[in-house]
Amino acid sequence: GPVSRCPLNPGTRVTLLPSGAAALDAIFAAIEGARSYLQLEYYEFEDVHWNGRSVVDLLVQRLGAGVRVALCYDAAGSSYTAASVFERLQRAGAVLLDFHPFNPFRKQFNPLRLNDRDHRKILLADGRLAIIGGVNLSLVYENPPSGGAPPDASKAFWYDCAACIEGPAVAAIQELFFRNWHHQGGATLSREGAFPPLEPLGTEIVRVDGSAPRQHRQLYFESLKSALHSARRHVLLATGYFVPTFRQWQLLAKAAERGVAIDLLLAGYSDIPSCVRAARALYGRLLERGVRIHEMNRGMMHAKVATIDGVWSAIGSSNLDRRSYLYNNEIDAIVFGRDTAGEIEAMLRGWIAQADTVTLAEWRNRSNAERAGELLSRVWSRYM
């Protein structure tokens, strides 16, 4: 199948970044440490300020030091970013590309593809280090941990994670960046310095799933499907938006029926409340089959991460929803290795301890208003 076309990269070092703060620390350090080439591909690109510095200031400084910078940002995800942010980077010499712009006068405009978005979050430094995961360059990660959930999710604490990848798998991420850039009709980029020889640096085996549904590459779901089929003991899975297709929730239900302990960590509070309602409509069928469901209500659950049986893990940008399956370009690292699985499991169990576990009795006793809202959201989510 399509998954087998993505090579396995042994000798890869994976460093889990178990929070937005850890991810921003690593992103800022990687930008500062870059000597020749930086590439960024983000659904949401904003001028994040972190530890008293701005990411745009830092990129402009690196450009001044002779580092080449290429940035691809999604036109929808980055629609709130001031034009001046991009103009400043361009003036400093960065090469920019906006993915599927809404402006009909732009070269890349395609009215039939406006629903297709670039949902990836990638930073590449000198072809040697990559940071991928759920964390955008977004102002929300400046929010401190909070006791509760404010009315506006942009003020909430966001639970998220990413991974820093070094060693052989970086070349696959690098190749994916160039492929997407070229496919979008971006200005020709030099590949010089982007593919240095990569020594084995770690113990994990990593496959890079660059899903692009329009190119018939739904790789993350193929990977998850085969992993769930062979799961024996436990599955821990966190996703920011849980609006699974019929096949996806069936896979989870079947694994639970076989006796696999399944814990789902989902958003109980979201920047898209209809997604939470659509997810809740499905809870009953999963709870009845023994799936355990935990809702994060203390902040915004945004991470996209899973681990199975202490050996298989996935960390990236794919949600368990129709958008990721049908429209979005995504990137996920599939990691085979006990160290990463152990770290992800500890992180997820820590988060679950802060979440609210949903029981079947509670779910059955919810109000008629909630049920009606769920049904509407469920119908509407088909078109999300």
Coordinates of C-alpha atoms in Angstrom, one line a residue:
G1 CA 0.0 0.0 0.0
P2 CA 0.9 3.7 0.0
V3 CA 2.5 3.4 3.5
S4 CA 5.1 1.0 2.4
R5 CA 6.4 3.6 -0.1
C6 CA 7.6 5.7 2.9
P7 CA 10.9 4.3 4.0
L8 CA 11.8 3.4 7.6
N9 CA 14.7 5.4 8.9
P10 CA 16.6 3.6 11.6
G11 CA 19.1 5.5 13.8
T12 CA 16.9 8.5 14.3
R13 CA 16.9 10.5 17.4
V14 CA 13.4 11.7 18.6
T15 CA 13.1 14.2 21.4
L16 CA 9.6 14.7 22.7
L17 CA 8.6 18.3 23.3
P18 CA 5.7 17.7 25.7
S19 CA 4.2 21.2 25.7
G20 CA 3.8 24.3 23.6
A21 CA 6.5 26.0 25.7
A22 CA 9.0 23.1 25.1
A23 CA 8.2 23.3 21.4
L24 CA 8.8 27.1 21.2
D25 CA 12.0 26.7 23.2
A26 CA 13.2 24.2 20.6
I27 CA 12.0 26.2 17.6
F28 CA 13.7 29.4 18.8
A29 CA 16.9 27.5 19.6
A30 CA 16.9 25.8 16.1
I31 CA 16.4 29.1 14.3
E32 CA 19.1 30.7 16.3
G33 CA 21.5 27.8 15.7
A34 CA 20.9 27.6 11.9
R35 CA 23.9 28.4 9.8
S36 CA 22.8 28.0 6.2
Y37 CA 19.2 27.2 5.6
L38 CA 15.8 27.5 7.4
Q39 CA 12.5 26.2 6.1
L40 CA 9.2 26.7 7.8
E41 CA 5.9 25.3 6.8
Y42 CA 3.0 26.3 9.1
Y43 CA -0.8 26.2 9.1
E44 CA -0.7 29.2 11.4
F45 CA 2.2 31.6 11.3
E46 CA 2.1 34.6 13.7
D47 CA 4.9 36.8 15.2
V48 CA 5.2 34.8 18.4
H49 CA 7.0 36.5 21.2
W50 CA 8.9 34.0 23.5
N51 CA 11.2 34.8 26.4
G52 CA 11.3 38.4 25.3
R53 CA 12.1 37.8 21.6
S54 CA 10.0 37.8 18.5
V55 CA 10.2 35.0 15.9
V56 CA 10.2 37.5 13.1
D57 CA 13.0 39.6 14.7
L58 CA 15.0 36.3 15.0
L59 CA 14.4 35.3 11.4
V60 CA 15.3 38.8 10.1
Q61 CA 18.5 38.6 12.2
R62 CA 19.4 35.1 10.7
L63 CA 18.7 36.5 7.2
G64 CA 21.1 39.3 8.0
A65 CA 23.7 36.7 8.9
G66 CA 23.4 35.0 5.5
V67 CA 21.0 32.2 6.4
R68 CA 18.4 31.5 3.7
V69 CA 14.8 31.4 4.8
A70 CA 11.8 29.9 3.0
L71 CA 8.4 30.1 4.6
C72 CA 5.2 28.4 3.5
Y73 CA 2.1 29.4 5.4
D74 CA -1.6 28.5 5.0
A75 CA -3.8 31.3 3.7
A76 CA -6.7 30.2 6.0
G77 CA -4.7 29.4 9.1
S78 CA -2.7 32.6 8.9
S79 CA -5.5 34.9 7.8
Y80 CA -5.3 36.9 11.0
T81 CA -1.6 37.6 10.7
A82 CA -0.9 41.2 9.7
A83 CA 0.4 41.6 6.1
S84 CA 3.3 43.7 7.6
V85 CA 4.7 40.6 9.2
F86 CA 5.1 38.9 5.8
E87 CA 6.3 42.1 4.2
R88 CA 9.0 42.5 6.7
L89 CA 10.3 39.0 6.2
Q90 CA 10.2 39.5 2.4
R91 CA 12.1 42.8 2.6
A92 CA 14.8 41.0 4.7
G93 CA 15.2 38.4 1.9
A94 CA 12.9 35.5 2.9
V95 CA 11.2 33.6 0.2
L96 CA 7.4 33.2 1.0
L97 CA 4.6 31.1 -0.3
D98 CA 1.0 31.3 0.8
F99 CA -0.9 28.0 0.4
H100 CA -4.2 28.2 -1.4
P101 CA -4.8 31.9 -1.2
F102 CA -8.3 33.4 -1.1
N103 CA -7.3 36.3 -3.4
P104 CA -8.4 35.4 -7.0
F105 CA -5.6 37.6 -8.4
R106 CA -2.9 35.4 -6.8
K107 CA -1.2 32.9 -9.1
Q108 CA -1.9 30.0 -6.7
F109 CA -5.6 30.8 -6.5
N110 CA -7.8 27.7 -7.2
P111 CA -11.5 28.1 -6.4
L112 CA -12.0 24.3 -6.4
R113 CA -9.4 23.7 -3.8
L114 CA -10.2 26.4 -1.2
N115 CA -11.2 23.6 1.3
D116 CA -7.8 22.0 1.0
R117 CA -5.4 23.4 3.6
D118 CA -1.8 22.9 4.5
H119 CA -2.1 21.8 8.1
R120 CA 1.5 20.8 8.6
K121 CA 3.8 22.4 11.2
I122 CA 7.4 21.9 10.2
L123 CA 10.7 23.7 11.0
L124 CA 13.8 22.5 9.2
A125 CA 17.3 23.8 10.1
D126 CA 20.3 23.1 7.9
G127 CA 18.8 19.8 6.7
R128 CA 19.9 18.3 10.0
L129 CA 17.1 18.9 12.5
A130 CA 13.3 19.0 12.1
I131 CA 10.6 20.0 14.5
I132 CA 7.1 18.7 13.7
G133 CA 3.9 18.1 15.7
G134 CA 0.7 20.0 16.7
V135 CA 2.3 23.3 17.7
N136 CA 1.8 26.2 15.3
L137 CA 3.8 29.5 15.4
S138 CA 0.7 30.9 17.1
L139 CA 0.2 33.5 19.8
V140 CA -1.9 31.1 21.9
Y141 CA 1.2 29.3 23.1
E142 CA 2.1 32.5 25.0
N143 CA -0.8 31.8 27.4
P144 CA 0.2 30.5 30.8
P145 CA -1.3 27.4 32.3
S146 CA -4.6 28.3 33.8
G147 CA -6.9 26.7 36.4
G148 CA -9.9 26.7 34.1
A149 CA -11.2 27.4 30.6
P150 CA -11.9 31.0 29.7
P151 CA -14.9 31.9 27.4
D152 CA -12.5 32.6 24.6
A153 CA -10.2 29.7 23.6
S154 CA -7.5 32.1 22.3
K155 CA -6.9 33.1 26.0
A156 CA -6.8 29.5 27.2
F157 CA -3.8 27.3 28.0
W158 CA -3.2 24.9 25.1
Y159 CA -2.2 21.3 25.7
D160 CA 0.0 20.4 22.8
C161 CA 3.2 18.6 21.9
A162 CA 5.8 18.3 19.2
A163 CA 9.0 16.3 18.5
C164 CA 12.5 17.3 17.5
I165 CA 13.9 14.8 15.0
E166 CA 17.6 14.4 14.1
G167 CA 19.4 11.8 12.0
P168 CA 18.3 10.0 8.8
A169 CA 14.5 10.7 9.0
V170 CA 15.2 14.5 8.5
A171 CA 15.9 14.0 4.8
A172 CA 12.4 12.6 4.3
I173 CA 10.9 15.7 6.0
Q174 CA 13.1 17.9 3.9
E175 CA 12.0 16.1 0.7
L176 CA 8.4 16.6 1.7
F177 CA 8.9 20.3 2.2
F178 CA 10.4 20.7 -1.3
R179 CA 7.6 18.6 -2.9
N180 CA 4.9 20.6 -1.3
W181 CA 6.6 23.9 -2.3
H182 CA 7.0 22.8 -5.9
H183 CA 3.4 21.4 -6.1
Q184 CA 2.1 24.8 -4.9
G185 CA 4.1 26.6 -7.6
G186 CA 6.4 28.4 -5.2
A187 CA 9.5 30.3 -6.5
T188 CA 12.4 27.9 -7.3
L189 CA 14.4 27.1 -4.2
S190 CA 18.0 26.0 -4.1
R191 CA 18.5 22.6 -2.6
E192 CA 22.1 23.5 -1.7
G193 CA 22.8 22.6 1.9
A194 CA 19.4 21.0 2.4
F195 CA 20.6 17.4 2.2
P196 CA 23.8 17.0 4.3
P197 CA 25.0 13.4 5.0
L198 CA 23.0 12.3 8.1
E199 CA 24.8 10.0 10.6
P200 CA 22.7 7.7 12.8
L201 CA 22.2 9.6 16.0
G202 CA 19.6 7.7 18.0
T203 CA 17.9 4.4 18.6
E204 CA 14.4 4.9 17.1
I205 CA 13.1 3.9 13.7
V206 CA 11.0 6.7 12.2
R207 CA 8.7 6.7 9.1
V208 CA 7.6 10.1 7.9
D209 CA 3.9 10.1 6.8
G210 CA 3.3 13.1 4.6
S211 CA -0.4 12.8 4.0
A212 CA -1.8 14.7 1.0
P213 CA -5.4 13.3 0.4
R214 CA -5.6 15.1 -3.0
Q215 CA -2.6 13.1 -4.1
H216 CA -4.3 10.0 -2.7
R217 CA -1.8 9.8 0.2
Q218 CA -3.9 9.3 3.4
L219 CA -0.8 7.8 5.1
Y220 CA -1.5 8.6 8.7
F221 CA -4.7 6.7 8.7
E222 CA -3.2 3.7 6.9
S223 CA -0.5 3.6 9.6
L224 CA -3.0 4.0 12.5
K225 CA -5.2 1.3 11.0
S226 CA -2.5 -1.3 10.8
A227 CA -1.3 -0.3 14.3
L228 CA -4.8 -0.7 15.8
H229 CA -5.3 -4.0 14.0
S230 CA -2.2 -5.4 15.7
A231 CA -2.7 -3.7 19.1
R232 CA -2.7 -6.2 21.9
R233 CA -2.5 -4.4 25.3
H234 CA -3.2 -0.7 25.3
V235 CA -3.9 2.3 23.1
L236 CA -3.5 5.9 24.3
L237 CA -4.6 8.5 21.8
A238 CA -5.1 12.3 22.1
T239 CA -6.6 14.4 19.4
G240 CA -7.7 18.0 19.3
Y241 CA -10.7 17.4 17.0
F242 CA -12.5 14.1 17.2
V243 CA -14.9 13.8 14.3
P244 CA -13.9 10.3 13.0
T245 CA -15.2 8.7 9.9
F246 CA -17.2 5.5 10.2
R247 CA -14.2 3.4 9.5
Q248 CA -12.1 5.2 12.1
W249 CA -14.4 4.8 15.1
Q250 CA -15.1 1.2 14.1
L251 CA -11.4 0.4 14.3
L252 CA -11.3 1.8 17.8
A253 CA -14.5 -0.1 18.8
K254 CA -13.2 -3.4 17.3
A255 CA -9.9 -3.2 19.2
A256 CA -11.7 -2.5 22.5
E257 CA -14.0 -5.5 21.8
R258 CA -10.9 -7.7 21.5
G259 CA -9.9 -6.6 25.0
V260 CA -7.4 -3.9 24.2
A261 CA -7.5 -1.1 26.8
I262 CA -8.2 2.1 24.9
D263 CA -8.0 5.6 26.4
L264 CA -9.0 8.5 24.3
L265 CA -8.1 12.0 25.5
L266 CA -10.4 14.5 23.8
A267 CA -11.3 18.2 24.0
G268 CA -14.1 19.0 26.4
Y269 CA -13.6 22.6 25.6
S270 CA -12.6 23.9 22.1
D271 CA -12.1 26.9 19.8
I272 CA -14.6 25.0 17.6
P273 CA -17.4 24.0 20.1
S274 CA -19.4 22.2 17.4
C275 CA -16.5 19.7 17.1
V276 CA -16.9 18.8 20.8
R277 CA -20.7 18.3 20.3
A278 CA -20.2 16.2 17.2
A279 CA -17.7 14.0 19.0
R280 CA -20.0 13.5 22.0
A281 CA -22.7 12.2 19.7
L282 CA -20.4 9.2 19.1
Y283 CA -19.3 8.6 22.7
G284 CA -22.1 6.0 23.5
R285 CA -21.1 3.6 20.8
L286 CA -17.5 3.7 22.0
L287 CA -18.2 3.6 25.8
E288 CA -20.6 0.6 25.3
R289 CA -17.7 -1.3 23.8
G290 CA -15.3 -0.5 26.7
V291 CA -13.4 2.5 25.3
R292 CA -12.4 4.9 28.0
I293 CA -13.0 8.6 27.2
H294 CA -11.4 11.5 29.0
E295 CA -12.3 15.1 28.3
M296 CA -9.8 18.0 28.9
N297 CA -11.8 20.9 30.3
R298 CA -9.0 22.9 32.0
G299 CA -7.7 24.2 28.7
M300 CA -7.6 23.5 25.0
M301 CA -6.6 20.0 24.0
H302 CA -4.8 20.4 20.6
A303 CA -2.2 17.6 20.6
K304 CA -2.3 14.9 17.9
V305 CA -0.4 12.0 19.4
A306 CA -0.9 8.3 20.1
T307 CA 1.1 5.3 21.5
I308 CA 0.3 1.6 21.4
D309 CA 1.7 -1.3 23.4
G310 CA 4.9 0.6 24.5
V311 CA 6.5 0.3 21.0
W312 CA 4.5 2.2 18.4
S313 CA 3.9 6.0 18.5
A314 CA 2.6 8.7 16.2
I315 CA 3.2 12.4 16.7
G316 CA 2.2 15.1 14.2
S317 CA -0.5 17.3 12.8
S318 CA -3.3 14.8 11.9
N319 CA -6.5 14.9 13.9
L320 CA -9.0 12.1 14.0
D321 CA -11.5 14.0 11.9
R322 CA -12.8 14.2 8.3
R323 CA -10.8 17.3 7.5
S324 CA -7.5 15.6 8.1
Y325 CA -8.7 12.6 6.2
L326 CA -10.2 14.3 3.2
Y327 CA -8.6 17.7 2.7
N328 CA -5.5 18.6 4.7
N329 CA -1.9 18.1 4.0
E330 CA -0.5 16.7 7.2
I331 CA 2.8 15.4 8.5
D332 CA 3.2 12.7 11.2
A333 CA 6.2 10.9 12.5
I334 CA 5.5 7.2 13.1
V335 CA 8.1 6.1 15.7
F336 CA 9.1 2.5 16.5
G337 CA 11.0 2.6 19.8
R338 CA 10.4 2.0 23.5
D339 CA 12.0 5.3 24.6
T340 CA 9.6 7.6 22.7
A341 CA 6.6 5.4 23.5
G342 CA 7.5 5.5 27.2
E343 CA 7.8 9.3 27.2
I344 CA 4.6 9.8 25.2
E345 CA 2.7 7.4 27.5
A346 CA 3.9 9.3 30.6
M347 CA 2.9 12.6 29.1
L348 CA -0.6 11.3 28.1
R349 CA -1.2 9.7 31.5
G350 CA -0.3 13.0 33.2
W351 CA -2.8 14.8 31.0
I352 CA -5.5 12.2 31.6
A353 CA -5.0 12.7 35.3
Q354 CA -6.1 16.4 34.8
A355 CA -9.0 15.4 32.6
D356 CA -12.6 14.4 33.4
T357 CA -13.5 10.7 32.6
V358 CA -16.9 10.3 30.9
T359 CA -19.0 7.4 32.1
L360 CA -21.7 5.7 30.1
A361 CA -24.3 6.5 32.7
E362 CA -23.4 10.3 32.6
W363 CA -23.5 10.2 28.8
R364 CA -26.9 8.5 28.7
N365 CA -28.3 11.1 31.2
R366 CA -27.4 14.1 29.2
S367 CA -30.1 16.7 28.4
N368 CA -32.3 16.7 25.3
A369 CA -30.8 20.1 24.4
E370 CA -27.3 18.5 24.4
R371 CA -28.6 15.6 22.3
A372 CA -30.1 18.0 19.7
G373 CA -26.9 20.0 19.6
E374 CA -24.9 16.9 19.0
L375 CA -27.1 15.7 16.1
L376 CA -26.9 19.1 14.4
S377 CA -23.1 19.3 14.9
R378 CA -22.8 15.7 13.6
V379 CA -24.6 16.6 10.4
W380 CA -22.7 19.9 10.0
S381 CA -19.3 18.3 10.7
R382 CA -19.7 16.2 7.5
Y383 CA -19.1 19.5 5.6
M384 CA -16.4 20.9 7.9

